[in-house]
XYZ file of C-alpha atoms in Angstrom:
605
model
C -32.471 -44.248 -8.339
C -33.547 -44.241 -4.639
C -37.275 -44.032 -4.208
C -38.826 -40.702 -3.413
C -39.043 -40.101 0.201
C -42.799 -40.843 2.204
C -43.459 -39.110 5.233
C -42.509 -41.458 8.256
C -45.361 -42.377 10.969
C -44.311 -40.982 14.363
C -43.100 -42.945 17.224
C -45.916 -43.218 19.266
C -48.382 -44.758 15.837
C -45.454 -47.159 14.797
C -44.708 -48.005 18.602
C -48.563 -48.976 18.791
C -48.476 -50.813 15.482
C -45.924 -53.157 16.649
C -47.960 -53.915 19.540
C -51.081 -54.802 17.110
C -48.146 -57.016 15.706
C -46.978 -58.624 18.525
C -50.607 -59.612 19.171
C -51.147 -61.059 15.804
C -47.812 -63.158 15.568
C -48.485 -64.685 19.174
C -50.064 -67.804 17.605
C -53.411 -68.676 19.236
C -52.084 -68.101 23.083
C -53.825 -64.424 22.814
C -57.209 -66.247 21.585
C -56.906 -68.773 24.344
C -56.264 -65.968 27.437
C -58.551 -63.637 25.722
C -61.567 -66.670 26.242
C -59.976 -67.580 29.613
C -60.066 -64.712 30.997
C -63.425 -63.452 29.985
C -65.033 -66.790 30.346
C -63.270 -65.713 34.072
C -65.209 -62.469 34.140
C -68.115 -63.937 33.562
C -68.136 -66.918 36.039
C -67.230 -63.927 38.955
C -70.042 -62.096 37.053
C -72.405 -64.907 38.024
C -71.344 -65.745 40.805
C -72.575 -62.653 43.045
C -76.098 -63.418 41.966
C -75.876 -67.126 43.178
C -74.176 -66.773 46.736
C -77.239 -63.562 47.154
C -79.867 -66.600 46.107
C -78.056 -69.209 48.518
C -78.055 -66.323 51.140
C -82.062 -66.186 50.752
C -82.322 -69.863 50.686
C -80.586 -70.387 53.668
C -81.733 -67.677 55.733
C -85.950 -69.073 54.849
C -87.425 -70.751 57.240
C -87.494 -74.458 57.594
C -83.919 -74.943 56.162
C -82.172 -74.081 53.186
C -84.226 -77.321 51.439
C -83.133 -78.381 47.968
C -83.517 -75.002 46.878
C -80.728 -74.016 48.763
C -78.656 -77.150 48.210
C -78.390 -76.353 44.616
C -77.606 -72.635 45.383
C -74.244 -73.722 47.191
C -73.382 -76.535 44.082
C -73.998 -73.705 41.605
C -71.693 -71.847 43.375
C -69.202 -74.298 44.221
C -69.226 -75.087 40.566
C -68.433 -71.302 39.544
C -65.754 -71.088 42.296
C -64.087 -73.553 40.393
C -64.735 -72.459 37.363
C -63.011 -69.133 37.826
C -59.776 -71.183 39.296
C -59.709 -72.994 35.919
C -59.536 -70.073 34.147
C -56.938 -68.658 36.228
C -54.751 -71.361 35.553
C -55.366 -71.407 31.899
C -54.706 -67.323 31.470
C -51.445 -67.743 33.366
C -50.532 -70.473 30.876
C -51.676 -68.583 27.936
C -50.036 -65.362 28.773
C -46.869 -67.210 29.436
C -46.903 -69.155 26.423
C -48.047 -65.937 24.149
C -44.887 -63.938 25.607
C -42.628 -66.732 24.518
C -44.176 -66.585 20.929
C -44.036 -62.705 20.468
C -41.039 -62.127 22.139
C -39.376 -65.242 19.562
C -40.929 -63.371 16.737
C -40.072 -59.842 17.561
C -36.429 -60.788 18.200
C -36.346 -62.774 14.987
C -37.395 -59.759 13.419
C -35.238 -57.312 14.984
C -32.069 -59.270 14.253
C -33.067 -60.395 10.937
C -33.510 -56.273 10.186
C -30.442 -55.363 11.903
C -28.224 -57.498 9.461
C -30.532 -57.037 6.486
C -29.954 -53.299 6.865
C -26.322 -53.184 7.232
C -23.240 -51.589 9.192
C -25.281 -48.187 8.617
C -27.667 -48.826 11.336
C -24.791 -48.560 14.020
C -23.471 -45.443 13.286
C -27.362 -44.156 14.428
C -27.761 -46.741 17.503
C -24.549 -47.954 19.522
C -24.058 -51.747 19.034
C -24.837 -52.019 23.115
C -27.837 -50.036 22.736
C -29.066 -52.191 19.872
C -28.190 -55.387 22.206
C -30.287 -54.070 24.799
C -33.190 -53.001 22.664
C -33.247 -56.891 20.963
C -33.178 -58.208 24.889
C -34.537 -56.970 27.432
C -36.574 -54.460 25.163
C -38.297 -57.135 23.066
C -38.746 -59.176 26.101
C -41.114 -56.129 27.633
C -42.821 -55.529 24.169
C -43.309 -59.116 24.063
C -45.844 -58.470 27.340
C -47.979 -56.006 25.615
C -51.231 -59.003 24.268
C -51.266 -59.900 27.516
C -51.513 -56.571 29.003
C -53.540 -55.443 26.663
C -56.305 -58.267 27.060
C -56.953 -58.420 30.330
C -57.830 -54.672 31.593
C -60.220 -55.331 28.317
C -61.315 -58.616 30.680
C -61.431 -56.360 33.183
C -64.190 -54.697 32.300
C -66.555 -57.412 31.317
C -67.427 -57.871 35.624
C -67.283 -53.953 35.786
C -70.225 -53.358 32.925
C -71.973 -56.564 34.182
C -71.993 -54.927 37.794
C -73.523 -52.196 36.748
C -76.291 -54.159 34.363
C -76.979 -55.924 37.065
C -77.133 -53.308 40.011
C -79.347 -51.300 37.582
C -81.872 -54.944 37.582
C -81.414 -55.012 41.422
C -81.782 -51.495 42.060
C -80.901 -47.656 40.547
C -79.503 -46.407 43.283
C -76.606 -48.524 44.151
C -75.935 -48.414 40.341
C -75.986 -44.667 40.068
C -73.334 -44.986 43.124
C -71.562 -47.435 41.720
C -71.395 -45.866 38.098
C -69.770 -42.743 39.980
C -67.230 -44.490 41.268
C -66.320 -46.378 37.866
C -65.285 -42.647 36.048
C -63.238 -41.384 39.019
C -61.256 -45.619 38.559
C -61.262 -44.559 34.335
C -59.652 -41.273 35.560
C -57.417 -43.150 37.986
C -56.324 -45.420 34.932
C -55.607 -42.977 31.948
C -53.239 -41.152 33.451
C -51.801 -43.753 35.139
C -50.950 -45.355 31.781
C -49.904 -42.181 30.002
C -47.449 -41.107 32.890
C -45.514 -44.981 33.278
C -45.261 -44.767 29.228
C -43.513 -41.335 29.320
C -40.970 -42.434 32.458
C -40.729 -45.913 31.546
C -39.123 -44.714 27.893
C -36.268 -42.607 30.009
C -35.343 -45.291 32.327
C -35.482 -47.847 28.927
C -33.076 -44.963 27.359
C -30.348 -45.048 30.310
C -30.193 -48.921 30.259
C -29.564 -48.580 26.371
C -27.062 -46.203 27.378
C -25.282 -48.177 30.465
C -25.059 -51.275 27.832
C -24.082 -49.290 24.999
C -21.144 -48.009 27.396
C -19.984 -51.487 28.046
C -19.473 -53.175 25.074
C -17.459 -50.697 24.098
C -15.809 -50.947 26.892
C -15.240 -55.157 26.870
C -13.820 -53.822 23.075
C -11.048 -52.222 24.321
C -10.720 -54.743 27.106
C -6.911 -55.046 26.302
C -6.177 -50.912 25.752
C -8.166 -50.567 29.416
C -5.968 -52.886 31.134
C -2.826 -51.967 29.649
C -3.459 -48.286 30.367
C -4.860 -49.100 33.993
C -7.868 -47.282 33.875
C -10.115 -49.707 35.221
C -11.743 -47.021 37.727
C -11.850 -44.609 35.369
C -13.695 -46.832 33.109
C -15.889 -47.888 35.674
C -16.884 -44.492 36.148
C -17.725 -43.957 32.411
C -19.727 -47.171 31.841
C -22.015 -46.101 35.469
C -22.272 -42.696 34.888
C -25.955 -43.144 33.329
C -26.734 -44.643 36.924
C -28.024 -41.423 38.893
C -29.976 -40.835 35.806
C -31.293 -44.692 35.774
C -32.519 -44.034 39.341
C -34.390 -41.090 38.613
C -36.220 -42.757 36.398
C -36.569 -45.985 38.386
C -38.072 -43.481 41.156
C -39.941 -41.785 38.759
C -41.520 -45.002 37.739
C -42.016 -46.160 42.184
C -43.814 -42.591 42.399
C -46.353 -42.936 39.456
C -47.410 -46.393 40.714
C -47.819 -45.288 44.439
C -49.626 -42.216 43.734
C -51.945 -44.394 41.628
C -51.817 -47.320 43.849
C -52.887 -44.756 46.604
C -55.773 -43.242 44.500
C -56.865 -46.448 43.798
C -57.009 -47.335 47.256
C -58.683 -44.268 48.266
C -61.321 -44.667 45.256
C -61.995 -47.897 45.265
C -62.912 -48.361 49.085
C -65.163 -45.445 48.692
C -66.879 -46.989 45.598
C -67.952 -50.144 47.706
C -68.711 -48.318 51.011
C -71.004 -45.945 48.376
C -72.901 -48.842 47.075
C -73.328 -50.474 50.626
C -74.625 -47.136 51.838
C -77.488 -46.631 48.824
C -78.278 -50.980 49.243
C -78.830 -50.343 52.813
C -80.831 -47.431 52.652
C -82.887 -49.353 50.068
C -83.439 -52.348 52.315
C -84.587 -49.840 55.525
C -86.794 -48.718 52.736
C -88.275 -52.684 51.687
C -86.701 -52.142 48.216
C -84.272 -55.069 48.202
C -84.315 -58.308 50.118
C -81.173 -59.461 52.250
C -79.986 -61.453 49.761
C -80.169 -58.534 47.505
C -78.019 -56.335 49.176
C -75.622 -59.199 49.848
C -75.390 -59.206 45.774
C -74.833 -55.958 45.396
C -72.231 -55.585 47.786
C -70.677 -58.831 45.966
C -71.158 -56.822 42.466
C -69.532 -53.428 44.198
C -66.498 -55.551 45.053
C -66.282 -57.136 41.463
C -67.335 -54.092 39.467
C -64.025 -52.469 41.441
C -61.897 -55.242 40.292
C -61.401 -52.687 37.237
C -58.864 -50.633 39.549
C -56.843 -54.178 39.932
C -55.759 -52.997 36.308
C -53.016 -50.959 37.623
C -50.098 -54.036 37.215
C -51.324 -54.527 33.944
C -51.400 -51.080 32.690
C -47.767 -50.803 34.426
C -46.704 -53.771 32.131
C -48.272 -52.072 29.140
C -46.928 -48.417 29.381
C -43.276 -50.424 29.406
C -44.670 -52.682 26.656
C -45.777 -49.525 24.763
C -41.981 -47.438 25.786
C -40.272 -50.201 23.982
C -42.044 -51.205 21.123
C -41.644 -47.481 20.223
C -37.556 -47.576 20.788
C -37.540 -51.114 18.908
C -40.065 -49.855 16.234
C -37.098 -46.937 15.716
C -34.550 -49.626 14.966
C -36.982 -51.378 12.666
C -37.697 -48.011 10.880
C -33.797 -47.707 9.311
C -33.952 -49.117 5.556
C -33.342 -52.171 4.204
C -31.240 -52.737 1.343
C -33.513 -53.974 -1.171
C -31.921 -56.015 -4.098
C -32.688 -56.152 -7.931
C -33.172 -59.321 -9.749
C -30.040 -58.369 -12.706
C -27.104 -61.154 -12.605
C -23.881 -59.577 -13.101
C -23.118 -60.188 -17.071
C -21.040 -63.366 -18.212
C -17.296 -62.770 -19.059
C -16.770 -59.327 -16.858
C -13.762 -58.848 -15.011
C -15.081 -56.224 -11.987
C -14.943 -52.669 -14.090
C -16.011 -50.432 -11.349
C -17.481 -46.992 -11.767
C -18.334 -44.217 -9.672
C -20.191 -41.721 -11.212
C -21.197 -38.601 -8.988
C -21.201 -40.948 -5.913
C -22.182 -38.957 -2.967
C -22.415 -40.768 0.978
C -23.609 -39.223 3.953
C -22.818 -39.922 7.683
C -25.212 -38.229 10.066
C -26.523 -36.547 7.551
C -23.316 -34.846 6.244
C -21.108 -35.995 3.273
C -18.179 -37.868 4.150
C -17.632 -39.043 0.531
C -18.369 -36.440 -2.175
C -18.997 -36.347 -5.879
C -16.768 -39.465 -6.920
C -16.361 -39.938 -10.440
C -14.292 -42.727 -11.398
C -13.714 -45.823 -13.424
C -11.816 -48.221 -12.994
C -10.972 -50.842 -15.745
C -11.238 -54.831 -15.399
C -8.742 -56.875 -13.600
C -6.590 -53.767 -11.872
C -5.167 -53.322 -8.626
C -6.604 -50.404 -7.453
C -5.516 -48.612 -3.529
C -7.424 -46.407 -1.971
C -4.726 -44.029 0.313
C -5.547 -40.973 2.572
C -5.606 -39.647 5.933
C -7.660 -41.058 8.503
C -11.326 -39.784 7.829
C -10.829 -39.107 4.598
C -13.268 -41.525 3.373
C -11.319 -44.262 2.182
C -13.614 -47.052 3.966
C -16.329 -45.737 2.676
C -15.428 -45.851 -0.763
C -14.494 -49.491 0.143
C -17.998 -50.117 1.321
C -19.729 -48.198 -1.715
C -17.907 -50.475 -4.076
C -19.329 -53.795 -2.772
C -22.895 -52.152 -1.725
C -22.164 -52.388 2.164
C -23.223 -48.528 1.833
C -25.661 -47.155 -1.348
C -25.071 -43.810 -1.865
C -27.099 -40.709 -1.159
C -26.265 -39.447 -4.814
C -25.227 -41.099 -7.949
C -24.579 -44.341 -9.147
C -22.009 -47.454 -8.425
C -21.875 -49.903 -11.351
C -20.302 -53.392 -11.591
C -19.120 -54.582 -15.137
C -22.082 -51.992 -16.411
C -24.752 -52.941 -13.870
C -25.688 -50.988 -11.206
C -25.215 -52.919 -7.770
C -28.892 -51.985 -6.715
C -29.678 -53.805 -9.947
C -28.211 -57.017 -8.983
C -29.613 -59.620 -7.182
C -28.458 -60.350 -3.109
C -26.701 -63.903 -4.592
C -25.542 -62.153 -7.678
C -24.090 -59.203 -5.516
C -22.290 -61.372 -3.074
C -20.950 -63.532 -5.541
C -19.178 -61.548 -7.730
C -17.890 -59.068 -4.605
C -15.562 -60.579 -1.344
C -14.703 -58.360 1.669
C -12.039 -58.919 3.835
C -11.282 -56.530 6.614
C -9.377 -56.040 9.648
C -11.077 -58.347 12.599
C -13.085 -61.000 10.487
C -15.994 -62.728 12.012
C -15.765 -66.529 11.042
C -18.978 -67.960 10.889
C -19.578 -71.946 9.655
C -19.100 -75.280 12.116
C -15.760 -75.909 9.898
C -12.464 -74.146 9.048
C -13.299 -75.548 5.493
C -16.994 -73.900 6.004
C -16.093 -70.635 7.080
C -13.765 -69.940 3.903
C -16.647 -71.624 1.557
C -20.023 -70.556 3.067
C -22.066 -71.426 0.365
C -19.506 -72.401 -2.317
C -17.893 -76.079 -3.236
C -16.110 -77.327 -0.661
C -13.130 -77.779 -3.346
C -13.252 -73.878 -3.338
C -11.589 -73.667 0.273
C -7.890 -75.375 -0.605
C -7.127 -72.660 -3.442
C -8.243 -69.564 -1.687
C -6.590 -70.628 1.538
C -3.152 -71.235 -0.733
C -3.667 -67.898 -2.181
C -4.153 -66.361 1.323
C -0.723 -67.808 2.973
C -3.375 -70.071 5.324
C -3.332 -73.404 4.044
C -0.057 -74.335 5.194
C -1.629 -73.771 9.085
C -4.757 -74.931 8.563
C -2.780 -78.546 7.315
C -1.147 -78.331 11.027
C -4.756 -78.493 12.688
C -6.107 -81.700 14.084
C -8.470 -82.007 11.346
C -7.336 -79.779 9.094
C -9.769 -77.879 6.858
C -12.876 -80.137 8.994
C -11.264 -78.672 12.531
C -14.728 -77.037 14.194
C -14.130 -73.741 14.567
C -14.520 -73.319 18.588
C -11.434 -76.080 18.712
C -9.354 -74.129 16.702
C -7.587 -71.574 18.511
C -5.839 -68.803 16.031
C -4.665 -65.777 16.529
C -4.824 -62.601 14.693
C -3.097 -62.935 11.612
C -4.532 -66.464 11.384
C -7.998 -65.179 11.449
C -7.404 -62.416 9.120
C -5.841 -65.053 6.914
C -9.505 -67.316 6.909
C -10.871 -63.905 6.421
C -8.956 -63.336 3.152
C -9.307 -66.736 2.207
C -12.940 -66.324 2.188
C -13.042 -63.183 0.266
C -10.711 -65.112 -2.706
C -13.804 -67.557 -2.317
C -16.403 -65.311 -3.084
C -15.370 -62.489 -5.211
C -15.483 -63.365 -8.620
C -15.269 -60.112 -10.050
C -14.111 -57.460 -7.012
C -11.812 -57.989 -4.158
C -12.185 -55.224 -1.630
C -9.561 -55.219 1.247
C -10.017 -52.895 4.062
C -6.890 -53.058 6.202
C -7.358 -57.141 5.952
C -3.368 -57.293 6.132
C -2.943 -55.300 9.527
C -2.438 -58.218 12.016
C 0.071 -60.100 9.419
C 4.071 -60.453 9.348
C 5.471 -58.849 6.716
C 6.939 -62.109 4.946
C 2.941 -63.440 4.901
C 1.476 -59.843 3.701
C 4.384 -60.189 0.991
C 2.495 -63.314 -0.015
C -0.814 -62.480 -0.297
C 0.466 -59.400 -2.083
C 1.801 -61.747 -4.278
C -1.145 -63.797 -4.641
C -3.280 -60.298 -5.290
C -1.291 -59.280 -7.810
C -0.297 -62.489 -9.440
C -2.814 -65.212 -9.200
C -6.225 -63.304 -8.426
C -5.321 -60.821 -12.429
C -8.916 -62.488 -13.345
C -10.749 -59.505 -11.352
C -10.221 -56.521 -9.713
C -8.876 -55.626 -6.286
C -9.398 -52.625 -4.355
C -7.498 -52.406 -1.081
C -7.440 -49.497 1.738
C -3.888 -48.878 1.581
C -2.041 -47.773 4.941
C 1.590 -48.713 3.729
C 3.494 -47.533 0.650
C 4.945 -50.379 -0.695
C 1.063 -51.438 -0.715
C 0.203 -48.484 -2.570
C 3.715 -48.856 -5.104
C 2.528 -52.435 -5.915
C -1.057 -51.114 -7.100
C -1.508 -50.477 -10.903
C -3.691 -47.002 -9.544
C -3.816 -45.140 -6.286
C -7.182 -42.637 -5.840
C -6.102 -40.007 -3.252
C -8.418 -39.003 -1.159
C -8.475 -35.672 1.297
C -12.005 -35.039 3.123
C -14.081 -36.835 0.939
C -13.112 -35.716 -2.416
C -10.692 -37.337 -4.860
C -7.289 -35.140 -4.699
C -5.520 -37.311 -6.882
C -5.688 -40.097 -9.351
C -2.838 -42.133 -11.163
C 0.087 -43.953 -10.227
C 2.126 -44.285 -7.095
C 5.259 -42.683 -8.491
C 3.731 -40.160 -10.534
C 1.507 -39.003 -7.282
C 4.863 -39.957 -4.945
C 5.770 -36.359 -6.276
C 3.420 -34.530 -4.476
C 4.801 -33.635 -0.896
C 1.077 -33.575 0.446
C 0.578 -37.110 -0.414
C 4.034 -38.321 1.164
C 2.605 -37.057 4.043
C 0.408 -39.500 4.209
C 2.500 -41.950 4.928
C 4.393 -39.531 7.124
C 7.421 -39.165 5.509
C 9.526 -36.673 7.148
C 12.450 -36.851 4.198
C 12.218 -34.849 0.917
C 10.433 -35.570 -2.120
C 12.662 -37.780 -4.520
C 14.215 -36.560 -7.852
C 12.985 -39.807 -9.405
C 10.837 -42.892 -8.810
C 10.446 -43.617 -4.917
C 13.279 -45.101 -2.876
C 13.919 -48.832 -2.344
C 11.325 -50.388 -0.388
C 8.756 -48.249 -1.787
C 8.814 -49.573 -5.464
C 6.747 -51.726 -7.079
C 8.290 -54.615 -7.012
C 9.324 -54.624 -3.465
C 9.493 -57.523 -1.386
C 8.999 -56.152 2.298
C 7.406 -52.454 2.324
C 10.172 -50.479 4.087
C 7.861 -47.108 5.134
C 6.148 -47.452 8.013
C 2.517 -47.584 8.854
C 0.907 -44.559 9.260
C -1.181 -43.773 13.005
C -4.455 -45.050 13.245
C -3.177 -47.788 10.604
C -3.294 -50.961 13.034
C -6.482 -50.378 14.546
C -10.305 -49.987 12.653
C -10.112 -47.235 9.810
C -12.367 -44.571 10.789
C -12.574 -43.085 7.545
């Protein structure tokens, strides 16, 4: 049973979380700009104090002496100092984006497949491309942006220690100043977090638009509706510049308050030093220091590009963090038991899309070694029972059980062992024909699942046959769907599940493989998503379904009866007296009904 629900942390704590992450999986690079940068802080730290002791060396009469000498080499020496760590933070923070954004990416892709083809029916596949890219890229930014406004206010705390040890009242000044900067900053960083997420969400939303778009590449141009397409795949645009304006206006109004602020800080501190040394209270070089502290104390408002950087870094961590929240399947330990032939049983399965059921209360067995189609309109759930059978979907409600074992029982190897998918546009994966039918089984596996899939014969007719690399073997639809059945025959020991795997082949090769499935494959059982009726008329049982639920269970002829379920296959003619025409028996050669709509392209339901 599925474990009992926990309350979920909310965006903005799980957003922030990941940042803590990214900063922990950057290696040492956040260790090494973290000491550059404050060993930075301090050098500028010291170095007001040394030009305001050079400055009363030099200005002593008889000569600045050695006194003075050293003064200039001490600050010569910090001058350089505080280049060297310059250098060595840039290095760091590039080297520490590289790191987090390789391990955030890693983990985003690794979670993407490791939760399954559920995840994309709550994020569009573009959205989920931009959220990996350019989104991980920004959250990658957040150690570094995080560090240094930390850095940042090392020189602003030593400024005012040491204005307090020079003097109260240019500290008192310059403390003043440092709250209106801290004002300044907060909502600076809680306004670019809130408009950065929006303009984030409408470049999801532009890239979500166009891979579906470059999916229906051919349908477009065949339709000629380019413009209108266009028009579609932009339309987030005014919406992306609202946001991109949104995100100009925060930083100029800052920028501006910053400028107003900060100016006004040093001219405060000046004021209060100069007063003091009218007084006799400080010494030239003492007010030379202070006004060098003033400067670097207000260094803090120099935050701003950081804090920009980290209020995107903190908007998309939160929209990746989302993606990272959907489940993963976890897997059992059980290995299928020896000697089963793929009994498969539903009992009370129930399986939700968008949080309604698509698939409801399923209760059925199905015995060892049959053919078993799945038929019904388009969105009746007949892809999802497909997907519930091999564990590509777990359901909300009740069980799914191979030869006895429940699949959440079984272990990932055990699973994908004893179940092979083959559907509609295969992806072929491997540096080999050979490789992409085997995966991880013997290579001697490939020949005799290829044979039984009507694609050895091609494959022969390659330049290097079964060891042809895959990106110099050109094939075309029914070829690929072909390598695609050849690696389910592979792979499933004990279940077969075809979801429209034959759509894209001639009828003389889908009479084959029919062949094959029915003949040669008896060893296990085979469910296929049936669009055809001589498809359905070959199976040894046909579950009907209609909006979810099972309407009908039992053989082709005996449910061939039923007028509701010829319409199906949208057969206009009357229901036959006796067992179903020519064509549409069970021992047909070439199917004579015709595909149903929606059966050549990706089955919705």
């Amino acid at each position: 049973m599925p474990a009992s629900p926990t309350t979920p942390p909310g965006p903005d704590a799980a957003g922030d979380r990941l940042l803590l992450g990214t900063l922990r999986r950057s290696g040492r690079w956040p260790a090494v700009y973290a000491g550059a940068a404050l060993a930075g802080a301090v050098m500028e730290l010291l170095l007001p104090g040394a030009l305001g002791h050079a400055v009363d060396a030099l200005v002593v009469p008889g000569g600045p002496g050695d006194a003075g000498q050293a003064a200039l080499v001490t600050c010569a020496a910090l001058v350089a100092a505080v280049v060297a760590c310059d250098a060595l933070t840039v290095l760091a923070g590039g080297g520490g984006r590289a790191q987090a954004g390789r391990w955030l990416r890693t983990r985003m892709v690794g979670h993407l497949l490791g939760a399954g083809p559920g995840v994309t029916r709550r994020f569009p596949p573009g959205d989920l491309v931009a959220r990996a890219g350019a989104g991980a890229e920004e959250a990658a930014a957040a150690p570094e942006s995080l560090i240094m406004p930390v850095a940042l206010l090392v020189p602003a705390a030593g400024s005012l220690v040491a204005l307090a040890l020079i003097d109260p009242w240019p500290a008192a000044a310059f403390a003043a100043g440092l709250v209106a900067i801290g004002v300044v900053l907060r909502a600076f960083l809680r306004e670019t977090t809130a408009v950065a997420a929006g303009y984030q969400e409408a470049q999801g939303d532009i890239a979500a638009r166009l891979v579906d778009a470059l999916a229906g590449a051919r349908t477009i141009a065949a339709a000629g509706t380019e413009e209108q397409e266009v028009g579609r795949v932009l339309a987030p645009l005014p919406r992306l510049r609202a946001h991109g304006m949104a995100l100009w206006r925060v930083n100029a109004r800052a920028g501006v308050q910053a400028a107003i602020v900060v100016p006004l800080l040093e001219t405060a501190v000046i004021a209060a030093g100069g007063l003091r040394l009218a007084q006799g209270a400080m010494s030239v070089g003492e007010l030379f220091a202070a006004a060098r502290y003033a400067v670097l104390g207000a260094g803090v408002g120099a935050a701003l590009g950081h804090l920009n950087r980290l209020g995107r870094a903190r908007s998309a961590a939160r929209r990746v963090a989302a993606v990272l929240a959907a489940p993963v399947r976890a897997h059992g330990t059980a290995e299928a038991p020896p000697g089963g032939r793929g009994r498969l049983e539903f009992r009370g399965v129930t399986v939700c899309v968008d949080g309604r059921p698509a698939l409801r209360d399923l209760d059925l067995a199905v015995p060892g070694g049959t053919v078993l189609a799945v038929v019904g309109r388009s969105g009746s759930g007949k892809s999802l029972l497909a997907a519930a059978a091999g564990r590509l979907a777990d359901p909300d409600r009740g069980e799914v059980l191979l030869d006895g074992v429940p699949l959440r029982r079984l272990g990932r190897s055990a699973l994908r062992g004893a179940v092979g998918y083959a559907f509609e546009r295969p992806v072929l994966f491997g540096a080999t024909v050979g490789e992409a039918i085997t995966v991880d089984r013997p290579a001697g596996t490939a020949g005799p699942a290829a044979r039984a899939a009507a694609a050895d014969a091609f494959i022969r007719r390659l330049p290097r046959g079964y060891d042809t690399p895959l990106d110099a073997a050109p094939m075309s639809g029914g070829e690929r769907q072909r390598i695609g059945l050849a690696r389910a025959f592979a792979h499933g020991d004990r279940l077969l599940v075809l979801d429209d795997a034959t759509s894209s082949l001639d009828t003389v090769t889908e009479y084959q493989v029919a062949r094959a499935l029915t003949e040669e494959l008896r060893d296990r059982t085979r469910l296929i998503v049936a669009h055809r009726a001589g498809t359905a008329a070959r199976a040894d049982l046909v579950v009907w379904l209609e909006d979810g639920r099972m309407r009908g269970l039992g053989r082709h002829e005996e449910l061939w009866r039923d007028p509701d379920y010829r319409a199906v296959f949208r057969l206009d003619e009357p229901a036959p007296a006796g067992p179903p025409p020519a064509g549409a028996g069970r021992d047909a050669a070439v199917p004579a009904v015709p595909r149903h709509a929606g059966g050549a392209g990706p089955e919705a339901g």
